[in-house]
Tab-separated table of C-alpha atoms and ligand atoms in Angstrom:
chain	number	residue	atom	x	y	z
V	1	MET	CA	0.232	-0.276	0.054
V	2	LEU	CA	1.077	3.022	-1.053
V	3	LYS	CA	1.981	5.845	1.155
V	4	ILE	CA	0.959	9.555	-0.533
V	5	ILE	CA	0.824	13.062	0.649
V	6	VAL	CA	-1.223	15.724	-0.406
V	7	LEU	CA	-0.358	19.510	0.374
V	8	ILE	CA	-2.927	21.311	-0.421
V	9	LYS	CA	-3.249	25.546	0.433
V	10	GLN	CA	-6.165	27.108	1.764
V	11	VAL	CA	-6.865	30.220	-1.491
V	12	PRO	CA	-9.451	32.838	-1.212
V	13	ASP	CA	-11.775	32.777	-4.369
V	14	ILE	CA	-9.462	34.380	-7.350
V	15	GLU	CA	-12.742	35.269	-9.091
V	16	ARG	CA	-14.322	36.984	-6.207
V	17	VAL	CA	-11.849	38.391	-3.335
V	18	ARG	CA	-10.306	42.053	-3.106
V	19	PHE	CA	-7.868	43.560	-3.164
V	20	ASP	CA	-7.298	46.590	0.241
V	21	VAL	CA	-5.567	49.054	-2.923
V	22	GLU	CA	-4.091	51.071	0.595
V	23	THR	CA	-2.488	48.186	1.552
V	24	GLY	CA	-2.033	46.442	-1.048
V	25	ARG	CA	-3.333	43.252	0.651
V	26	ILE	CA	-5.887	40.792	-0.110
V	27	ASP	CA	-9.164	41.280	1.289
V	28	ARG	CA	-9.278	37.509	2.644
V	29	SER	CA	-12.599	38.410	4.098
V	30	SER	CA	-14.362	39.864	0.642
V	31	ALA	CA	-15.029	35.697	-0.771
V	32	PRO	CA	-14.789	32.515	0.501
V	33	ALA	CA	-11.725	30.226	0.655
V	34	GLU	CA	-11.623	26.911	-0.769
V	35	ILE	CA	-8.863	24.747	-2.182
V	36	ASN	CA	-6.436	26.119	-4.631
V	37	PRO	CA	-6.789	24.784	-7.734
V	38	PHE	CA	-4.551	22.984	-8.009
V	39	ASP	CA	-4.006	21.137	-5.650
V	40	LEU	CA	-7.641	19.290	-6.363
V	41	ASN	CA	-5.622	17.899	-9.499
V	42	ALA	CA	-3.006	17.054	-7.054
V	43	LEU	CA	-5.584	14.665	-4.791
V	44	GLU	CA	-8.073	13.598	-7.837
V	45	ALA	CA	-4.035	12.262	-8.683
V	46	ALA	CA	-3.711	9.774	-5.424
V	47	VAL	CA	-7.237	9.022	-5.284
V	48	GLN	CA	-6.264	7.869	-8.551
V	49	ILE	CA	-3.545	6.052	-7.552
V	50	LYS	CA	-4.855	4.684	-4.092
V	51	GLU	CA	-7.539	2.912	-7.023
V	52	LYS	CA	-5.148	1.207	-8.509
V	53	VAL	CA	-2.679	0.013	-6.828
V	54	GLY	CA	-3.699	0.780	-3.220
V	55	GLY	CA	-2.952	3.290	-1.104
V	56	PHE	CA	-2.797	5.907	1.938
V	57	ILE	CA	-3.594	9.574	1.843
V	58	THR	CA	-2.817	12.075	3.836
V	59	ALA	CA	-3.726	15.708	3.432
V	60	LEU	CA	-1.356	17.901	5.167
V	61	SER	CA	-1.610	22.017	5.036
V	62	MET	CA	-0.623	24.816	6.920
V	63	GLY	CA	-2.264	27.847	7.436
V	64	PRO	CA	-5.153	29.184	9.732
V	65	MET	CA	-7.373	27.721	11.641
V	66	GLN	CA	-9.755	27.853	8.725
V	67	ALA	CA	-7.949	26.077	6.523
V	68	LEU	CA	-10.562	23.273	8.321
V	69	SER	CA	-12.806	23.453	6.384
V	70	SER	CA	-10.137	22.713	3.498
V	71	LEU	CA	-9.208	19.823	4.741
V	72	ARG	CA	-12.234	18.809	5.946
V	73	ASP	CA	-13.604	18.740	1.874
V	74	ALA	CA	-10.030	17.242	0.892
V	75	MET	CA	-11.370	14.074	3.185
V	76	ALA	CA	-14.961	14.575	1.173
V	77	ARG	CA	-12.595	13.939	-2.141
V	78	GLY	CA	-10.859	10.958	-1.140
V	79	ALA	CA	-8.113	11.479	1.566
V	80	ASP	CA	-8.120	9.332	4.191
V	81	ASP	CA	-5.930	11.637	6.719
V	82	ALA	CA	-5.479	15.372	7.372
V	83	ILE	CA	-3.549	17.398	9.390
V	84	LEU	CA	-3.521	21.374	9.214
V	85	LEU	CA	-0.451	22.961	10.546
V	86	GLU	CA	-1.178	26.093	12.718
V	87	ASP	CA	0.846	28.646	14.532
V	88	ARG	CA	1.128	32.029	14.911
V	89	ARG	CA	4.276	31.511	14.766
V	90	PHE	CA	4.301	29.889	11.206
V	91	ALA	CA	2.403	33.215	10.172
V	92	GLY	CA	3.708	35.641	7.106
V	93	ALA	CA	6.129	32.877	6.140
V	94	ASP	CA	8.101	33.196	2.558
V	95	THR	CA	7.470	30.600	0.719
V	96	LEU	CA	11.318	29.228	1.865
V	97	ALA	CA	9.950	28.368	5.652
V	98	THR	CA	6.543	27.179	4.227
V	99	SER	CA	8.641	24.345	3.229
V	100	ASN	CA	10.859	24.074	6.066
V	101	THR	CA	7.446	24.226	7.343
V	102	LEU	CA	5.525	21.497	5.791
V	103	ALA	CA	9.282	19.581	5.384
V	104	ALA	CA	9.097	19.272	8.812
V	105	ALA	CA	6.397	18.049	9.332
V	106	ILE	CA	6.736	15.238	6.322
V	107	ARG	CA	9.365	13.969	8.103
V	108	LYS	CA	6.832	13.245	10.803
V	109	ILE	CA	4.654	11.842	9.334
V	110	GLY	CA	7.026	9.164	8.552
V	111	PRO	CA	7.586	7.413	5.148
V	112	TYR	CA	6.123	7.845	2.081
V	113	ASP	CA	6.418	7.355	-1.135
V	114	ILE	CA	5.077	10.284	-3.132
V	115	ILE	CA	4.003	13.833	-2.435
V	116	LEU	CA	1.593	15.353	-4.542
V	117	CYS	CA	1.292	18.861	-4.948
V	118	GLY	CA	-0.087	21.859	-7.215
V	119	GLU	CA	1.902	23.053	-9.643
V	120	LYS	CA	1.623	26.356	-8.668
V	121	THR	CA	-1.293	28.626	-6.193
V	122	VAL	CA	-3.687	31.279	-7.599
V	123	ASP	CA	-2.985	33.221	-4.827
V	124	GLY	CA	0.642	33.105	-4.328
V	125	ASP	CA	1.327	32.087	-7.512
V	126	THR	CA	5.419	31.496	-6.986
V	127	GLY	CA	5.674	27.919	-8.047
V	128	GLN	CA	8.076	27.481	-5.525
V	129	VAL	CA	6.536	25.692	-2.575
V	130	GLY	CA	7.450	22.088	-3.793
V	131	ALA	CA	10.616	22.151	-5.464
V	132	GLU	CA	11.916	23.283	-1.925
V	133	VAL	CA	10.201	20.762	0.139
V	134	ALA	CA	11.875	17.520	-2.383
V	135	GLN	CA	15.456	19.649	-1.947
V	136	LEU	CA	14.411	19.184	1.930
V	137	LEU	CA	13.400	16.522	2.175
V	138	GLU	CA	16.219	15.667	-0.196
V	139	ILE	CA	14.604	13.712	-2.846
V	140	PRO	CA	13.585	14.066	-6.607
V	141	HIS	CA	11.336	16.045	-8.004
V	142	VAL	CA	9.154	15.355	-10.778
V	143	TYR	CA	7.492	18.551	-11.853
V	144	TYR	CA	4.985	20.119	-14.586
V	145	VAL	CA	3.035	16.468	-14.635
V	146	SER	CA	-0.082	16.951	-17.356
V	147	ARG	CA	-0.399	12.336	-17.071
V	148	ILE	CA	1.324	9.711	-14.430
V	149	VAL	CA	0.810	6.972	-17.283
V	150	ASN	CA	0.862	4.234	-15.042
V	151	VAL	CA	2.120	3.250	-11.531
V	152	SER	CA	3.126	0.213	-9.362
V	153	GLY	CA	3.708	-0.639	-6.103
V	154	ASN	CA	7.619	0.995	-6.395
V	155	SER	CA	7.983	3.643	-9.693
V	156	ILE	CA	5.730	5.767	-11.677
V	157	THR	CA	5.901	6.939	-14.483
V	158	VAL	CA	5.160	10.271	-15.793
V	159	VAL	CA	4.569	12.656	-19.210
V	160	SER	CA	6.583	16.421	-17.889
V	161	GLU	CA	5.510	19.449	-19.865
V	162	THR	CA	8.604	21.969	-20.487
V	163	GLU	CA	7.946	25.076	-23.054
V	164	ASP	CA	8.921	23.496	-25.845
V	165	ALA	CA	9.151	19.188	-25.639
V	166	SER	CA	7.461	16.498	-23.563
V	167	TYR	CA	8.722	14.305	-21.559
V	168	VAL	CA	8.722	10.521	-19.806
V	169	LEU	CA	9.716	9.792	-17.158
V	170	GLU	CA	9.886	6.482	-14.771
V	171	THR	CA	10.867	7.009	-11.054
V	172	GLY	CA	11.361	4.564	-7.994
V	173	PHE	CA	9.744	6.293	-4.614
V	174	PRO	CA	9.887	8.928	-2.840
V	175	VAL	CA	9.139	11.238	-4.858
V	176	LEU	CA	8.039	14.601	-5.061
V	177	VAL	CA	5.197	14.737	-8.111
V	178	SER	CA	3.719	18.009	-9.531
V	179	VAL	CA	1.184	18.186	-11.198
V	180	THR	CA	-0.521	20.298	-13.872
V	181	ARG	CA	-4.465	21.107	-14.071
V	182	ASP	CA	-3.698	18.841	-18.139
V	183	VAL	CA	-2.950	15.785	-15.149
V	184	ASN	CA	-7.244	14.958	-14.797
V	185	LYS	CA	-10.416	16.466	-14.048
V	186	PRO	CA	-11.464	16.519	-10.234
V	187	ARG	CA	-14.818	14.270	-9.032
V	188	LEU	CA	-17.021	16.428	-7.175
V	189	PRO	CA	-17.345	14.939	-3.014
V	190	THR	CA	-20.943	12.873	-3.340
V	191	LEU	CA	-22.942	14.044	-0.063
V	192	LYS	CA	-22.067	11.111	1.782
V	193	SER	CA	-18.113	11.740	1.674
V	194	LYS	CA	-19.257	15.230	2.477
V	195	MET	CA	-21.266	13.839	5.802
V	196	LYS	CA	-18.587	11.661	6.405
V	197	ALA	CA	-15.805	14.150	5.829
V	198	MET	CA	-17.609	16.310	8.658
V	199	LYS	CA	-17.694	12.831	10.679
V	200	SER	CA	-13.761	12.716	10.483
V	201	GLU	CA	-10.573	14.746	13.101
V	202	VAL	CA	-8.292	16.605	11.118
V	203	LYS	CA	-6.216	16.647	13.137
V	204	ILE	CA	-4.060	19.766	14.308
V	205	TRP	CA	-0.195	20.256	14.343
V	206	HIS	CA	1.140	23.185	16.535
V	207	ALA	CA	4.788	24.522	16.516
V	208	GLU	CA	5.765	22.677	19.504
V	209	ASP	CA	4.387	19.503	18.170
V	210	LEU	CA	7.414	19.329	14.971
V	211	SER	CA	9.802	19.879	17.881
V	212	GLY	CA	13.470	18.050	17.153
V	213	PHE	CA	11.544	17.942	13.088
V	214	LEU	CA	11.244	21.956	12.627
V	215	ASP	CA	14.028	24.817	13.582
V	216	LEU	CA	11.593	27.410	14.749
V	217	ASP	CA	14.100	29.649	13.345
V	218	LYS	CA	13.528	28.955	10.025
V	219	ALA	CA	9.397	29.251	10.115
V	220	GLY	CA	7.373	31.778	9.543
V	221	TYR	CA	7.724	35.506	9.206
V	222	ALA	CA	10.932	35.195	11.785
V	223	GLY	CA	12.718	32.482	9.372
V	224	SER	CA	11.801	34.055	5.912
V	225	PRO	CA	14.838	35.237	4.588
V	226	THR	CA	12.957	37.862	2.343
V	227	TRP	CA	10.420	40.794	3.038
V	228	VAL	CA	7.535	41.860	1.150
V	229	HIS	CA	8.618	45.729	1.704
V	230	LYS	CA	5.796	47.370	-0.738
V	231	VAL	CA	2.962	45.822	-3.277
V	232	VAL	CA	1.987	47.862	-5.980
V	233	VAL	CA	-2.404	46.624	-6.707
V	234	GLN	CA	-2.362	48.468	-10.825
V	235	ARG	CA	-5.534	50.463	-10.341
V	236	GLU	CA	-7.594	50.111	-13.659
V	237	LYS	CA	-7.709	53.049	-16.109
V	238	THR	CA	-10.768	53.347	-18.473
V	239	ARG	CA	-10.039	54.922	-21.399
V	240	GLN	CA	-10.585	59.101	-22.383
V	241	VAL	CA	-13.212	59.540	-25.331
V	242	ARG	CA	-14.235	62.816	-26.520
V	243	ILE	CA	-16.884	62.811	-29.245
V	244	TYR	CA	-17.285	66.013	-31.062
V	245	ARG	CA	-19.648	66.054	-33.624
V	246	GLN	CA	-17.918	67.646	-35.869
V	247	VAL	CA	-14.953	66.680	-37.714
V	248	GLU	CA	-13.298	70.293	-38.091
V	249	ASP	CA	-14.266	70.558	-33.629
V	250	GLY	CA	-12.705	67.798	-33.625
V	251	ILE	CA	-9.706	69.014	-35.259
V	252	GLN	CA	-9.413	71.762	-32.972
V	253	GLU	CA	-9.533	70.332	-30.590
V	254	LEU	CA	-7.065	67.507	-31.179
V	255	MET	CA	-4.668	70.169	-32.014
V	256	ARG	CA	-4.718	72.146	-29.394
V	257	LEU	CA	-3.898	69.566	-27.252
V	258	LEU	CA	-1.253	69.153	-28.989
V	259	GLU	CA	0.244	72.738	-29.011
V	260	SER	CA	-1.010	72.354	-25.063
V	261	LYS	CA	2.308	69.895	-24.733
V	262	GLY	CA	4.853	71.182	-27.343
V	263	LEU	CA	4.665	69.005	-29.599
V	264	ILE	CA	3.121	71.189	-32.353
T	1	LIG	C1	8.173	37.702	1.195
T	1	LIG	C2	6.814	37.102	1.187
T	1	LIG	C3	6.608	37.194	2.119
T	1	LIG	C4	5.226	36.829	2.248
T	1	LIG	N1	3.999	37.057	3.359
T	1	LIG	C5	3.174	36.528	3.562
T	1	LIG	C6	2.570	36.424	4.573
T	1	LIG	O1	2.780	37.591	6.161
T	1	LIG	N2	1.125	36.016	4.896
T	1	LIG	C7	1.198	35.453	4.379
T	1	LIG	O2	-0.662	34.321	4.357
T	1	LIG	N3	1.372	34.930	3.156
T	1	LIG	C8	2.865	35.134	3.126
T	1	LIG	N4	3.459	35.092	1.803
T	1	LIG	C9	3.626	34.218	1.213
T	1	LIG	C10	3.681	32.710	1.649
T	1	LIG	O3	4.523	33.499	1.432
T	1	LIG	C11	3.087	31.653	0.456
T	1	LIG	O4	1.810	32.153	0.467
T	1	LIG	C12	3.296	30.066	0.951
T	1	LIG	O5	4.823	30.033	0.477
T	1	LIG	C13	3.143	29.252	-0.865
T	1	LIG	O6	3.229	29.967	-1.665
T	1	LIG	P1	3.038	30.014	-2.928
T	1	LIG	O7	1.510	30.808	-3.074
T	1	LIG	O8	3.543	31.050	-3.474
T	1	LIG	O9	2.921	29.003	-3.286
T	1	LIG	P2	3.155	28.097	-5.259
T	1	LIG	O10	4.532	27.298	-4.478
T	1	LIG	O11	2.932	28.352	-5.694
T	1	LIG	O12	2.385	26.601	-3.767
T	1	LIG	C14	2.969	25.202	-5.152
T	1	LIG	C15	2.468	23.835	-4.319
T	1	LIG	O13	2.910	24.065	-3.461
T	1	LIG	C16	1.477	23.700	-2.456
T	1	LIG	N5	1.952	24.078	-1.493
T	1	LIG	C17	1.692	26.468	-1.061
T	1	LIG	N6	1.981	26.271	0.116
T	1	LIG	C18	1.259	25.819	1.044
T	1	LIG	C19	0.920	25.210	2.061
T	1	LIG	N7	1.054	26.248	2.761
T	1	LIG	N8	0.398	24.567	3.052
T	1	LIG	C20	0.610	23.847	1.282
T	1	LIG	N9	1.144	23.044	0.840
T	1	LIG	C21	1.222	23.571	0.255
T	1	LIG	C22	0.235	23.229	-3.124
T	1	LIG	O14	0.490	22.221	-3.270
T	1	LIG	C23	0.738	24.431	-4.408
T	1	LIG	O15	-0.370	23.615	-4.871
T	1	LIG	C24	4.499	35.770	1.592
T	1	LIG	C25	5.382	35.687	0.471
T	1	LIG	C26	6.724	36.248	0.409
T	1	LIG	C27	7.228	35.668	-1.438
């Protein structure tokens, strides 16, 4: 039975979320939260692998308590277990601090075969976390996976897309695989699976629970080597249109404008 870990990030519904142009921050209260769409593909891939060769799926997320709802959703969609990494000392993390915390939790979870994640998130959009986690765990990773060709008890064959080529790659375990949206079409949870997930336990691990696995100096805002200096949200500019009924009026106004700007 394969041990599969799926990385799940809760993100705001990006179609509806508003930005606070004064502070340059996302106003998370302006839109409901959901599982990052790419992570739904990662979860669906895990469920399909489990259906084919047998497996146990753990959904893992770092985030605030609100992320519990996304982990319950993950359980309704096929995860057997779910862990939320929640602690104010994890907050404000950049991608490296996020990856340090996730990698520490994975070490604590114990032996695993496949880690699946999305190629990127729709809010942070860096596409760095998967590669960083693999590097920290010192395991290989396969990126931009658009198809899982075959999976057995000890290897996986995938198609990895780059800008100029598609590669068919086979790798043993453990491995981290990050998927694109082409890899599958995530199924919807059923009412029965939703009801079951509502009653299932989601484990919550705080900083103390990762003691011996995580150096807290490398977690959260304090452990982040990068800081956001300033975020500028581009204001939408509307076109400045003036309509003249008479051609001559338009030409006169155009000449006046060009003259006023010293262009003629
Ligand atoms: C300098 C800097 C400062 C930041 N400060 C803050 C801050 O103060 N507050 C804040 O909320 N965010 C902050 N962020 C954003 C935060 O770092 C990212 O949300 C986080 O590191 C994930 O990066 P990403 O969204 O780009 O993930 P990507 O690298 O695009 O994600 C790839 C995949 O990794 C997995 N993944 C990513 N994040 C998680 C997660 N948290 N749990 C489980 N799986 C995950 C998912 O499977 C995802 O599909 C900051 C980012 C930077 C660069």
